[in-house]
Amino acid sequence: MVSKGHAFYKGFATVAAIMIGLVLVAGSVYPKVRGWEPLVVLTQSMEPLLHPGDVVVVEPVSGKDVAVGDVVTYRASDASLITHRVVEIQRSTYAGREDTIIVQGDANNVPDDPLVASQVVGRMLYRMPGYGVFMSMPVKIGLLGVVTLLLLVDSVWASRVQAREKKVEASTMPVASNSVAAVASTVSGDGWTVSNTGPGDGWTVPAVSNDAWSVSTGAWN
């Protein structure tokens, strides 16, 4: 029988492990499988849409396919990634020259330096508010450690419960009685004696001699 405490802990551990697993999968594994890139927002330049600590999931897209109003991620001249909104596109009329894209943060008063289409690396699909805290490797390792600890404690607890149950079963097992009443009989001469010793009341039939049945000569006259 599982104790109430163990049952409650087992349910809590299972739910916690599932939730942590879903958090890690939703933010890190699923986007990667789809070919998307999760990026952590570091500044306030896109507030109120994006806040520091949010995660934006970006799908790869060519700069030629973006439109005004799209929130795009581009690679700046210093190799950093910036996510801002497209406010203007200047189409090139010259062969071999790229379009010029003007982007600006929603909270900024001035646009960024103009960029060309080839600098665009992706377009925002959706955001995960506050998820950035789970993106760092130490936090991921810590969450996996919590899951492992929960499962380990549950395993140890279950083993102790099973051992205790076996001990209780062994101590309450009925013992079969093989005792048999001893019967001894002794016959000596014409007399006989039977004695019974056992769990019931003891009983004895005394020996009887032939003299007890003697009849005098004149008794039947």
PDB file of C-alpha atoms in Angstrom, residues 207-215:
ATOM      1  CA  ALA A 207      -7.375 -50.585  33.908  1.00  0.00           C
ATOM      2  CA  VAL A 208      -9.837 -53.306  34.804  1.00  0.00           C
ATOM      3  CA  SER A 209      -8.734 -56.684  36.174  1.00  0.00           C
ATOM      4  CA  ASN A 210     -10.450 -60.061  35.830  1.00  0.00           C
ATOM      5  CA  ASP A 211     -11.147 -59.983  39.516  1.00  0.00           C
ATOM      6  CA  ALA A 212     -13.632 -57.196  38.937  1.00  0.00           C
ATOM      7  CA  TRP A 213     -15.830 -59.635  36.968  1.00  0.00           C
ATOM      8  CA  SER A 214     -15.603 -62.614  39.394  1.00  0.00           C
ATOM      9  CA  VAL A 215     -18.891 -64.211  40.380  1.00  0.00           C
TER      10      VAL A 215
END
